[in-house]
Short mmCIF file of C-alpha atoms in Angstrom, two decimals:
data_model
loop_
_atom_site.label_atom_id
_atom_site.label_comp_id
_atom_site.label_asym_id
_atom_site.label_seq_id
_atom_site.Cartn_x
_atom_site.Cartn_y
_atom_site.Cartn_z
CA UNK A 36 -15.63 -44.89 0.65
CA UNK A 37 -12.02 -46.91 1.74
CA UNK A 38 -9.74 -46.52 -1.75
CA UNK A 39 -7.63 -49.65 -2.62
CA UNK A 40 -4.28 -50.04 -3.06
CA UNK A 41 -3.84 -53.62 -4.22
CA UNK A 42 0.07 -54.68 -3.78
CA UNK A 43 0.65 -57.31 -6.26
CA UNK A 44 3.91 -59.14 -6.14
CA UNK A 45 5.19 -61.83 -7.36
CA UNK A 46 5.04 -64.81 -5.67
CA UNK A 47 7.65 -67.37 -4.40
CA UNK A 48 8.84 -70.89 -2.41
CA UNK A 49 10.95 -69.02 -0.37
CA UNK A 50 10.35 -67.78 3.16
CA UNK A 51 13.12 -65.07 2.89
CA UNK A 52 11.51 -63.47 -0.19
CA UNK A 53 8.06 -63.68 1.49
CA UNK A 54 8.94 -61.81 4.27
CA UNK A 55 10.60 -59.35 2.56
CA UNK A 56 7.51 -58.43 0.76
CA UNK A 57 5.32 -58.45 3.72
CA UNK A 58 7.87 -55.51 5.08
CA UNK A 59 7.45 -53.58 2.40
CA UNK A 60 3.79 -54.11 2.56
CA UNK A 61 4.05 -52.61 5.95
CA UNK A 62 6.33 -49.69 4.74
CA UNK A 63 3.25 -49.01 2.21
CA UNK A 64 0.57 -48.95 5.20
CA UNK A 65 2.49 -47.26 7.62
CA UNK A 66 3.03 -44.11 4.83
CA UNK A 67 -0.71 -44.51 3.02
CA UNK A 68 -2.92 -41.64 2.72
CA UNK A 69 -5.19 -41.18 4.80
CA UNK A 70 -8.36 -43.43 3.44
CA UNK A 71 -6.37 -46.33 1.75
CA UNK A 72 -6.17 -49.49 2.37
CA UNK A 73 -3.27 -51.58 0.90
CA UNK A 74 -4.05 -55.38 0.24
CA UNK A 75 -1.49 -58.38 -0.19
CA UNK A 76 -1.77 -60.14 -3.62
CA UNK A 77 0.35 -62.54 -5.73
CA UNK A 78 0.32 -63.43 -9.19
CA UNK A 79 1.65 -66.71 -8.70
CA UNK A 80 3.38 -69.23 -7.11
CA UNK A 81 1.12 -68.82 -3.76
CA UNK A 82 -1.75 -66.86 -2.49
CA UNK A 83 -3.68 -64.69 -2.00
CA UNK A 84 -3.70 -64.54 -5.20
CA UNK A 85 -4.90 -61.05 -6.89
CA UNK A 86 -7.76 -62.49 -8.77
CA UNK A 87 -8.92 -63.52 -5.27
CA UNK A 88 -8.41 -60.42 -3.84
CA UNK A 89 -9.91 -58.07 -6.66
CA UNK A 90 -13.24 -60.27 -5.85
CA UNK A 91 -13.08 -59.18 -2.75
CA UNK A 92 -12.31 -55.49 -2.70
CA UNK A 93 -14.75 -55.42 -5.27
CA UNK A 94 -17.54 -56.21 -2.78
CA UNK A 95 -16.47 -53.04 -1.08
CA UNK A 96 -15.24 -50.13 -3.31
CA UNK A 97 -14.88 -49.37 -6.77
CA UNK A 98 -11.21 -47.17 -5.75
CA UNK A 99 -9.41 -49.85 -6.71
CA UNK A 100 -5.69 -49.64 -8.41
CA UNK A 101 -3.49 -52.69 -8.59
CA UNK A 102 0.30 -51.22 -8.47
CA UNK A 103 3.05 -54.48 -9.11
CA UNK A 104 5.68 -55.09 -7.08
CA UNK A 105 7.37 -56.15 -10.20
CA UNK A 106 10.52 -54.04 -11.40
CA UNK A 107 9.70 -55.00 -15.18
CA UNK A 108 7.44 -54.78 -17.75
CA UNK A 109 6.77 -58.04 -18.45
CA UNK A 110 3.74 -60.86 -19.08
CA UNK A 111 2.38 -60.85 -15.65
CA UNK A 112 1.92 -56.96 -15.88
CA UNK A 113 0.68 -57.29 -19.90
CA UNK A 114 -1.09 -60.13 -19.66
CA UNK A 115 -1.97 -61.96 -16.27
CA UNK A 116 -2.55 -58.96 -13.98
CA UNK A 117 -4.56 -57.10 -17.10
CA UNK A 118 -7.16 -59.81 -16.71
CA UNK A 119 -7.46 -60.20 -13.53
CA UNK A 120 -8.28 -56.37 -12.64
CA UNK A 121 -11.32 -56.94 -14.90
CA UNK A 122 -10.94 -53.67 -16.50
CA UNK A 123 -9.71 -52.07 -13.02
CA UNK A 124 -6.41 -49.50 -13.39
CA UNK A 125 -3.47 -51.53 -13.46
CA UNK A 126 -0.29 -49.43 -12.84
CA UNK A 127 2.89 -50.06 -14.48
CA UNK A 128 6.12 -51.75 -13.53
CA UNK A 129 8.07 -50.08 -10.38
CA UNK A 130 11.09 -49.48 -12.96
CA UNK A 131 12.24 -47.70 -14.60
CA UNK A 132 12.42 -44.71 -11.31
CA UNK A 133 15.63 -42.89 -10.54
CA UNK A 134 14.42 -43.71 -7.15
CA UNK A 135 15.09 -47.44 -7.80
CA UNK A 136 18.39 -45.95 -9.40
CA UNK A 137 19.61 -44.56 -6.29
CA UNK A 138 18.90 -47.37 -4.19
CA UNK A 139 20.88 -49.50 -6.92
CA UNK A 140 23.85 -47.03 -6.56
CA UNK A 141 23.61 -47.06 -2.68
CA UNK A 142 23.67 -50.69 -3.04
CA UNK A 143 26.92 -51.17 -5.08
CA UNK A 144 28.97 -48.58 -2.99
CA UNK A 145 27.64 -50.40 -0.25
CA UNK A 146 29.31 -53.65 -1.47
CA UNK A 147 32.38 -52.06 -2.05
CA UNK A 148 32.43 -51.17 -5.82
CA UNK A 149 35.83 -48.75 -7.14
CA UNK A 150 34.65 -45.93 -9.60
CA UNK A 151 35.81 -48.15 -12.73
CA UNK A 152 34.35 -51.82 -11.75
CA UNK A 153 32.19 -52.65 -14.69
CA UNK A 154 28.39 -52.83 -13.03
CA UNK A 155 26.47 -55.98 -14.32
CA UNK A 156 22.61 -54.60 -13.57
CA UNK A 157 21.93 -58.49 -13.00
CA UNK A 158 17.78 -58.77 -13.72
CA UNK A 159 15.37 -61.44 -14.20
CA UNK A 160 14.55 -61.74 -17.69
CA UNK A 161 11.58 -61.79 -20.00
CA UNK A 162 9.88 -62.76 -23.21
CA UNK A 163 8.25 -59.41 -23.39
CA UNK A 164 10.52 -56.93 -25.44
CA UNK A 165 9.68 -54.07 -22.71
CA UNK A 166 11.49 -55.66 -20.29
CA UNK A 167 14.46 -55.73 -22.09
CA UNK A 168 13.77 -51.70 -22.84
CA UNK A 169 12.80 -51.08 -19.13
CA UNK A 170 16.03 -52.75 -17.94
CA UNK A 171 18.43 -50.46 -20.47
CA UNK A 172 16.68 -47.45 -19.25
CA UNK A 173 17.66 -48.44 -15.56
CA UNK A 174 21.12 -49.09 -16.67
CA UNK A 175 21.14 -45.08 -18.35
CA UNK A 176 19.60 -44.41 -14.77
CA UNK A 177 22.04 -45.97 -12.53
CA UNK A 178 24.88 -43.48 -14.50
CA UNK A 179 22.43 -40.34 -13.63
CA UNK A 180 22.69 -41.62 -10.07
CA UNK A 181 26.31 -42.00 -9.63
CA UNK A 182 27.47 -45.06 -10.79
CA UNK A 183 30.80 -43.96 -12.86
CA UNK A 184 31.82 -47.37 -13.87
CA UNK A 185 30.48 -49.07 -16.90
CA UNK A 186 26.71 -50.19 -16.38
CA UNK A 187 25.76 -53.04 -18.87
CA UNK A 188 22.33 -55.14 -18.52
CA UNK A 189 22.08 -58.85 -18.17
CA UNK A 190 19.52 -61.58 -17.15
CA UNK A 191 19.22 -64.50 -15.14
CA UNK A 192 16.50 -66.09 -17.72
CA UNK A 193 15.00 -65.24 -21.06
CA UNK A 194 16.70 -62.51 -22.40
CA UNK A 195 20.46 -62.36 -23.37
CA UNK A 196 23.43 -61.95 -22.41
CA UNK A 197 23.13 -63.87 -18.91
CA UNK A 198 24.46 -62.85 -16.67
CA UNK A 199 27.62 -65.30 -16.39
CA UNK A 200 28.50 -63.75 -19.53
CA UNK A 201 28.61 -60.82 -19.18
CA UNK A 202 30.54 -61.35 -16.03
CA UNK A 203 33.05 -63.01 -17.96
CA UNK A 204 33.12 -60.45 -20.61
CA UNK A 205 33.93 -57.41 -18.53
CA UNK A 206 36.22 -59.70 -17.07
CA UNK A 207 38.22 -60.43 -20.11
CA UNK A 208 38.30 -56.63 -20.70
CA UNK A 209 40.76 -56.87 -17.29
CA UNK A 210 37.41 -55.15 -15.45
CA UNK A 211 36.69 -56.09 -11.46
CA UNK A 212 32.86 -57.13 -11.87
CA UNK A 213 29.81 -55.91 -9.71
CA UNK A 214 26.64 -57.73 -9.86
CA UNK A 215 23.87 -55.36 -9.09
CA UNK A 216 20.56 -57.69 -8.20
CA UNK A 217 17.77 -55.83 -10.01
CA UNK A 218 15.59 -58.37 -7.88
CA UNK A 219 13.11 -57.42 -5.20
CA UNK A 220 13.76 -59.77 -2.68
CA UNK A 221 15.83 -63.04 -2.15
CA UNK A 222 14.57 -66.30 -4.12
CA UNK A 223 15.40 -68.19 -7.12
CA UNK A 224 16.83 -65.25 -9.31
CA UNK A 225 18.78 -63.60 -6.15
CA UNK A 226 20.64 -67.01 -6.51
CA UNK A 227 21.57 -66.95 -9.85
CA UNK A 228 22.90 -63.70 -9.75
CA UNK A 229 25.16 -65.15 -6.17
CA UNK A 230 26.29 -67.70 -8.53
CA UNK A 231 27.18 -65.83 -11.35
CA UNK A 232 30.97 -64.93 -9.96
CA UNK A 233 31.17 -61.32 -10.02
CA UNK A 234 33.73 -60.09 -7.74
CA UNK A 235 30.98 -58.43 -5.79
CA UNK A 236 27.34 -58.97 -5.64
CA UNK A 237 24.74 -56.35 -3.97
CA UNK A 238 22.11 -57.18 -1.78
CA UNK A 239 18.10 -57.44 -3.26
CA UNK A 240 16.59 -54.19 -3.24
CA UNK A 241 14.40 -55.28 -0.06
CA UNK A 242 12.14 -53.24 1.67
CA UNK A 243 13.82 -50.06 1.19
CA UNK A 244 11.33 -47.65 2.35
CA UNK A 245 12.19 -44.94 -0.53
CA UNK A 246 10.00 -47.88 -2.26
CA UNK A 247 7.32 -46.35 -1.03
CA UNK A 248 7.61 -42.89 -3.28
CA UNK A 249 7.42 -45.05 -6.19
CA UNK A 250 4.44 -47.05 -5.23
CA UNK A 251 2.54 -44.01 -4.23
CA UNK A 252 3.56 -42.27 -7.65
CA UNK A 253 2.21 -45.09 -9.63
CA UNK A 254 -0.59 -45.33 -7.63
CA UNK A 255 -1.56 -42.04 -8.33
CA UNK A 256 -1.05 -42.12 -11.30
CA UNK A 257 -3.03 -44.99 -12.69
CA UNK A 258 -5.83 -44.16 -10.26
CA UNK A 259 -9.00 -43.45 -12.12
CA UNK A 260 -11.36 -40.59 -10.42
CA UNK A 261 -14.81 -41.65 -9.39
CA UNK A 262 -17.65 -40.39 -11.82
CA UNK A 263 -18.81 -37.39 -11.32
CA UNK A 264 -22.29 -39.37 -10.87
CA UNK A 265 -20.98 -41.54 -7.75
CA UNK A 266 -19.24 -38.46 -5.99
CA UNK A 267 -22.78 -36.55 -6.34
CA UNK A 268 -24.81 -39.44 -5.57
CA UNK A 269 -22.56 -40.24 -2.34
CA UNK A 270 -22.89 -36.28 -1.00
CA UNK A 271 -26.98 -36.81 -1.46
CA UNK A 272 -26.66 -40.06 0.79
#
């Protein structure tokens, strides 16, 4: 029996951001274990959409875990992707991971950050409370990984401060500023952040293929094993 590994991003209008996520789906494939398949979902914006797609792994297994390629809790993992597994495992958020950590702190040395530049961890934003936890923790994680500046949070929608401000705040202090996009790929947040006027602003995460680890992990982690019932009925067959 083929496990499932449904991939569940997002969703957006632009091409850049959609081909970022198909390489990362490809980084998941080419490092699955041996036996699982990984499926392309959205949650909104465009499909397949993962109701869609549950229907139709359904049909074929009952392994079935739904990991998001969100970074944040958030309502799409509380509330939209909940409903659509239909009582299937639904793994958390991606973040927080020290693994997303490092690749934040590669990211801002890569840009061209000095030891004391005040790091704006530039995120999307949400209603849900969580996020607003998840993102703080990430912040506390980016320090573990290196980062020796200041690390304060800010969002592009939703939750306060934006980003903008807090730009302008560590500027004030007489701080250089780097944005660090706490976005997966490029779209309508990615833009924000570029237009929030740090002195420096990273690159998306992308399709960094240390993704991977934390996909597996969650995967692993939410997966449910099959009843004892199944696995004995199966070795009869």
């Amino acid at each position: 029996m083929t496990a499932v590994l449904i991939a569940c991003a997002h969703g957006t209008r632009f091409e850049e951001g959609r081909v970022v996520v198909r390489e990362l789906l490809e980084v998941l494939r080419s490092t699955a274990p041996a036996g699982v398949e990984v499926l392309e979902a959205y949650v909104d914006v465009h499909g397949p959409y993962v109701s869609d797609v549950v229907a139709v792994a359904r049909e074929r297994t009952h392994d079935i875990v739904i990991v998001p390629l969100l970074l944040s809790t958030g309502y799409h993992t509380e509330v939209d992707l909940v409903e659509a597994a239909g009582g299937l495992p639904v793994a958390p958020a991606l973040g927080p991971h020290p693994v997303l950590a490092e690749i934040l702190a590669d990211r801002v040395r890569a840009a061209g950050a000095a030891p004391d530049d005040t790091v704006v961890l530039a995120a999307a934003g949400s209603t849900r409370p969580g996020a607003v936890v998840d993102v703080e923790r990430m912040a506390e994680l980016m320090a573990d990984a290196g980062v020796t500046g200041p690390v304060v949070t800010a969002y592009a929608a939703a939750s306060d401060p934006r980003i903008p401000d807090a730009v302008a705040t560590a500027r004030a202090d007489g701080r250089r500023t780097v944005a660090a996009s706490y976005v997966l790929a490029p779209g309508h947040f990615s833009r924000v952040i570029e237009k929030a006027d740090a002195d420096l602003t990273t690159a998306p995460i992308g399709a960094d293929p240390r993704l991977a680890t934390v996909v597996w992990e969650r995967w692993r982690d939410a997966r449910v094993p099959l009843p004892l019932q199944t696995v004995a009925h199966n070795g009869e067959s």
